GROMACS .gro file of N, CA and C in nm:
model
  237
    1MET      N    1  11.123   8.939   9.600
    1MET     CA    2  11.004   8.940   9.516
    1MET      C    3  11.029   8.885   9.380
    2ILE      N    4  11.149   8.903   9.321
    2ILE     CA    5  11.177   8.849   9.190
    2ILE      C    6  11.175   8.697   9.200
    3HIS      N    7  11.224   8.639   9.305
    3HIS     CA    8  11.221   8.493   9.322
    3HIS      C    9  11.079   8.442   9.317
    4LEU      N   10  10.990   8.514   9.383
    4LEU     CA   11  10.849   8.474   9.384
    4LEU      C   12  10.784   8.481   9.246
    5ARG      N   13  10.821   8.584   9.173
    5ARG     CA   14  10.771   8.598   9.033
    5ARG      C   15  10.814   8.483   8.947
    6ARG      N   16  10.941   8.442   8.966
    6ARG     CA   17  10.996   8.333   8.885
    6ARG      C   18  10.924   8.201   8.916
    7LYS      N   19  10.904   8.183   9.047
    7LYS     CA   20  10.830   8.061   9.092
    7LYS      C   21  10.686   8.055   9.030
    8ILE      N   22  10.623   8.170   9.034
    8ILE     CA   23  10.481   8.175   8.984
    8ILE      C   24  10.490   8.151   8.828
    9TRP      N   25  10.582   8.211   8.762
    9TRP     CA   26  10.595   8.193   8.614
    9TRP      C   27  10.624   8.048   8.579
   10ARG      N   28  10.712   7.988   8.653
   10ARG     CA   29  10.750   7.851   8.616
   10ARG      C   30  10.630   7.754   8.637
   11LYS      N   31  10.548   7.779   8.743
   11LYS     CA   32  10.439   7.692   8.772
   11LYS      C   33  10.315   7.714   8.681
   12TYR      N   34  10.281   7.844   8.664
   12TYR     CA   35  10.156   7.875   8.590
   12TYR      C   36  10.173   7.929   8.451
   13ARG      N   37  10.291   7.971   8.411
   13ARG     CA   38  10.319   8.023   8.277
   13ARG      C   39  10.229   8.138   8.236
   14THR      N   40  10.196   8.217   8.333
   14THR     CA   41  10.113   8.337   8.312
   14THR      C   42  10.146   8.445   8.410
   15THR      N   43  10.118   8.570   8.372
   15THR     CA   44  10.140   8.681   8.463
   15THR      C   45  10.005   8.745   8.499
   16ASP      N   46   9.894   8.687   8.452
   16ASP     CA   47   9.763   8.746   8.479
   16ASP      C   48   9.722   8.711   8.626
   17PRO      N   49   9.709   8.816   8.708
   17PRO     CA   50   9.671   8.786   8.853
   17PRO      C   51   9.536   8.712   8.868
   18VAL      N   52   9.441   8.731   8.782
   18VAL     CA   53   9.315   8.657   8.795
   18VAL      C   54   9.338   8.509   8.773
   19GLU      N   55   9.415   8.474   8.672
   19GLU     CA   56   9.443   8.329   8.647
   19GLU      C   57   9.521   8.267   8.756
   20ILE      N   58   9.620   8.341   8.805
   20ILE     CA   59   9.704   8.291   8.915
   20ILE      C   60   9.619   8.270   9.038
   21ALA      N   61   9.536   8.367   9.071
   21ALA     CA   62   9.450   8.355   9.192
   21ALA      C   63   9.361   8.233   9.181
   22GLU      N   64   9.296   8.214   9.069
   22GLU     CA   65   9.209   8.099   9.047
   22GLU      C   66   9.293   7.971   9.060
   23SER      N   67   9.411   7.967   9.008
   23SER     CA   68   9.492   7.846   9.016
   23SER      C   69   9.536   7.815   9.157
   24LEU      N   70   9.550   7.919   9.239
   24LEU     CA   71   9.585   7.899   9.379
   24LEU      C   72   9.467   7.861   9.465
   25GLY      N   73   9.348   7.869   9.401
   25GLY     CA   74   9.226   7.828   9.475
   25GLY      C   75   9.164   7.949   9.547
   26LEU      N   76   9.203   8.069   9.508
   26LEU     CA   77   9.143   8.189   9.569
   26LEU      C   78   9.011   8.219   9.503
   27GLU      N   79   8.918   8.260   9.578
   27GLU     CA   80   8.785   8.294   9.524
   27GLU      C   81   8.780   8.451   9.512
   28ILE      N   82   8.748   8.494   9.390
   28ILE     CA   83   8.741   8.641   9.367
   28ILE      C   84   8.593   8.679   9.360
   29LEU      N   85   8.556   8.770   9.449
   29LEU     CA   86   8.422   8.827   9.453
   29LEU      C   87   8.422   8.971   9.410
   30TYR      N   88   8.346   9.007   9.309
   30TYR     CA   89   8.328   9.142   9.265
   30TYR      C   90   8.198   9.188   9.322
   31VAL      N   91   8.204   9.280   9.413
   31VAL     CA   92   8.084   9.328   9.482
   31VAL      C   93   8.075   9.481   9.479
   32LYS      N   94   7.950   9.531   9.498
   32LYS     CA   95   7.931   9.674   9.511
   32LYS      C   96   7.957   9.709   9.662
   33PRO      N   97   8.006   9.832   9.687
   33PRO     CA   98   8.037   9.869   9.824
   33PRO      C   99   7.925   9.840   9.929
   34GLU      N  100   7.804   9.863   9.885
   34GLU     CA  101   7.687   9.844   9.980
   34GLU      C  102   7.665   9.696  10.012
   35GLN      N  103   7.721   9.608   9.931
   35GLN     CA  104   7.698   9.462   9.950
   35GLN      C  105   7.802   9.404  10.046
   36LEU      N  106   7.908   9.477  10.082
   36LEU     CA  107   8.012   9.421  10.163
   36LEU      C  108   7.967   9.367  10.294
   37SER      N  109   7.876   9.437  10.360
   37SER     CA  110   7.831   9.394  10.490
   37SER      C  111   7.753   9.265  10.481
   38LYS      N  112   7.696   9.232  10.369
   38LYS     CA  113   7.616   9.113  10.355
   38LYS      C  114   7.703   8.990  10.328
   39LEU      N  115   7.826   9.005  10.303
   39LEU     CA  116   7.914   8.889  10.272
   39LEU      C  117   7.942   8.803  10.395
   40GLY      N  118   7.966   8.868  10.505
   40GLY     CA  119   7.989   8.800  10.632
   40GLY      C  120   8.070   8.669  10.629
   41ASP      N  121   8.004   8.559  10.633
   41ASP     CA  122   8.069   8.426  10.646
   41ASP      C  123   8.140   8.384  10.514
   42ARG      N  124   8.108   8.447  10.404
   42ARG     CA  125   8.166   8.403  10.277
   42ARG      C  126   8.311   8.449  10.263
   43ILE      N  127   8.358   8.547  10.347
   43ILE     CA  128   8.496   8.596  10.340
   43ILE      C  129   8.586   8.509  10.428
   44THR      N  130   8.686   8.449  10.362
   44THR     CA  131   8.789   8.367  10.430
   44THR      C  132   8.924   8.413  10.389
   45ASN      N  133   9.028   8.346  10.431
   45ASN     CA  134   9.161   8.383  10.388
   45ASN      C  135   9.182   8.357  10.242
   46SER      N  136   9.103   8.276  10.184
   46SER     CA  137   9.121   8.244  10.046
   46SER      C  138   9.017   8.321   9.953
   47THR      N  139   8.968   8.429  10.007
   47THR     CA  140   8.869   8.510   9.933
   47THR      C  141   8.930   8.648   9.903
   48VAL      N  142   8.917   8.690   9.780
   48VAL     CA  143   8.958   8.827   9.740
   48VAL      C  144   8.834   8.904   9.711
   49VAL      N  145   8.807   9.009   9.785
   49VAL     CA  146   8.689   9.093   9.756
   49VAL      C  147   8.731   9.214   9.681
   50VAL      N  148   8.673   9.237   9.567
   50VAL     CA  149   8.707   9.346   9.480
   50VAL      C  150   8.584   9.438   9.465
   51ASP      N  151   8.603   9.563   9.488
   51ASP     CA  152   8.499   9.663   9.466
   51ASP      C  153   8.471   9.670   9.320
   52SER      N  154   8.344   9.646   9.277
   52SER     CA  155   8.314   9.644   9.137
   52SER      C  156   8.320   9.783   9.070
   53SER      N  157   8.326   9.887   9.151
   53SER     CA  158   8.345  10.019   9.091
   53SER      C  159   8.486  10.051   9.051
   54LEU      N  160   8.586   9.968   9.088
   54LEU     CA  161   8.726   9.989   9.049
   54LEU      C  162   8.741   9.969   8.900
   55ASN      N  163   8.834  10.044   8.844
   55ASN     CA  164   8.863  10.013   8.702
   55ASN      C  165   8.952   9.890   8.689
   56GLY      N  166   8.970   9.842   8.570
   56GLY     CA  167   9.038   9.715   8.550
   56GLY      C  168   9.180   9.709   8.611
   57ARG      N  169   9.251   9.819   8.595
   57ARG     CA  170   9.392   9.822   8.641
   57ARG      C  171   9.394   9.820   8.795
   58GLU      N  172   9.305   9.896   8.864
   58GLU     CA  173   9.299   9.899   9.012
   58GLU      C  174   9.261   9.763   9.063
   59ALA      N  175   9.164   9.696   8.997
   59ALA     CA  176   9.117   9.564   9.040
   59ALA      C  177   9.229   9.460   9.030
   60THR      N  178   9.303   9.468   8.919
   60THR     CA  179   9.414   9.377   8.894
   60THR      C  180   9.523   9.399   9.000
   61GLN      N  181   9.553   9.524   9.034
   61GLN     CA  182   9.654   9.549   9.131
   61GLN      C  183   9.607   9.500   9.273
   62LEU      N  184   9.481   9.511   9.303
   62LEU     CA  185   9.428   9.464   9.432
   62LEU      C  186   9.440   9.308   9.438
   63ILE      N  187   9.405   9.240   9.328
   63ILE     CA  188   9.411   9.094   9.324
   63ILE      C  189   9.560   9.056   9.340
   64ALA      N  190   9.652   9.123   9.275
   64ALA     CA  191   9.795   9.091   9.285
   64ALA      C  192   9.841   9.107   9.430
   65LYS      N  193   9.801   9.219   9.494
   65LYS     CA  194   9.836   9.239   9.631
   65LYS      C  195   9.787   9.128   9.724
   66LYS      N  196   9.664   9.083   9.701
   66LYS     CA  197   9.602   8.973   9.783
   66LYS      C  198   9.681   8.842   9.755
   67ILE      N  199   9.726   8.820   9.630
   67ILE     CA  200   9.805   8.700   9.602
   67ILE      C  201   9.931   8.700   9.682
   68ARG      N  202  10.001   8.815   9.685
   68ARG     CA  203  10.120   8.828   9.761
   68ARG      C  204  10.098   8.802   9.907
   69GLU      N  205   9.990   8.858   9.964
   69GLU     CA  206   9.955   8.835  10.106
   69GLU      C  207   9.931   8.684  10.127
   70TYR      N  208   9.857   8.621  10.038
   70TYR     CA  209   9.821   8.478  10.050
   70TYR      C  210   9.950   8.399  10.052
   71LEU      N  211  10.041   8.424   9.961
   71LEU     CA  212  10.164   8.348   9.951
   71LEU      C  213  10.258   8.370  10.071
   72ILE      N  214  10.248   8.488  10.132
   72ILE     CA  215  10.330   8.513  10.250
   72ILE      C  216  10.274   8.429  10.368
   73GLN      N  217  10.140   8.417  10.380
   73GLN     CA  218  10.078   8.337  10.479
   73GLN      C  219  10.087   8.188  10.456
   74ASN      N  220  10.096   8.151  10.328
   74ASN     CA  221  10.104   8.008  10.282
   74ASN      C  222  10.220   7.989  10.193
   75PRO      N  223  10.345   7.990  10.244
   75PRO     CA  224  10.460   7.980  10.164
   75PRO      C  225  10.473   7.853  10.081
   76ASN      N  226  10.404   7.745  10.116
   76ASN     CA  227  10.413   7.617  10.045
   76ASN      C  228  10.307   7.607   9.938
   77ALA      N  229  10.233   7.713   9.912
   77ALA     CA  230  10.127   7.712   9.813
   77ALA      C  231  10.181   7.691   9.669
   78LEU      N  232  10.303   7.728   9.648
   78LEU     CA  233  10.358   7.716   9.511
   78LEU      C  234  10.437   7.586   9.493
   79ASP      N  235  10.455   7.511   9.599
   79ASP     CA  236  10.527   7.386   9.585
   79ASP      C  237  10.442   7.272   9.533
   0.00000   0.00000   0.00000
């Protein structure tokens, strides 16, 4: 995991998960829980869906988790 953090830092020079997600081409959608069923076709592997009722720290942790999952699925994304 430390190796991954170094690679991200060298490429993006930031530790902000939102900036990193956007740089990787991930789409972040902030939605209310009742709107989740309406998203349907908009959700892809490069979409991060965040419950808008989460506080800032929880939302950031969720985005960071999705970045890790995305990088595991797409190991060449940082090259």
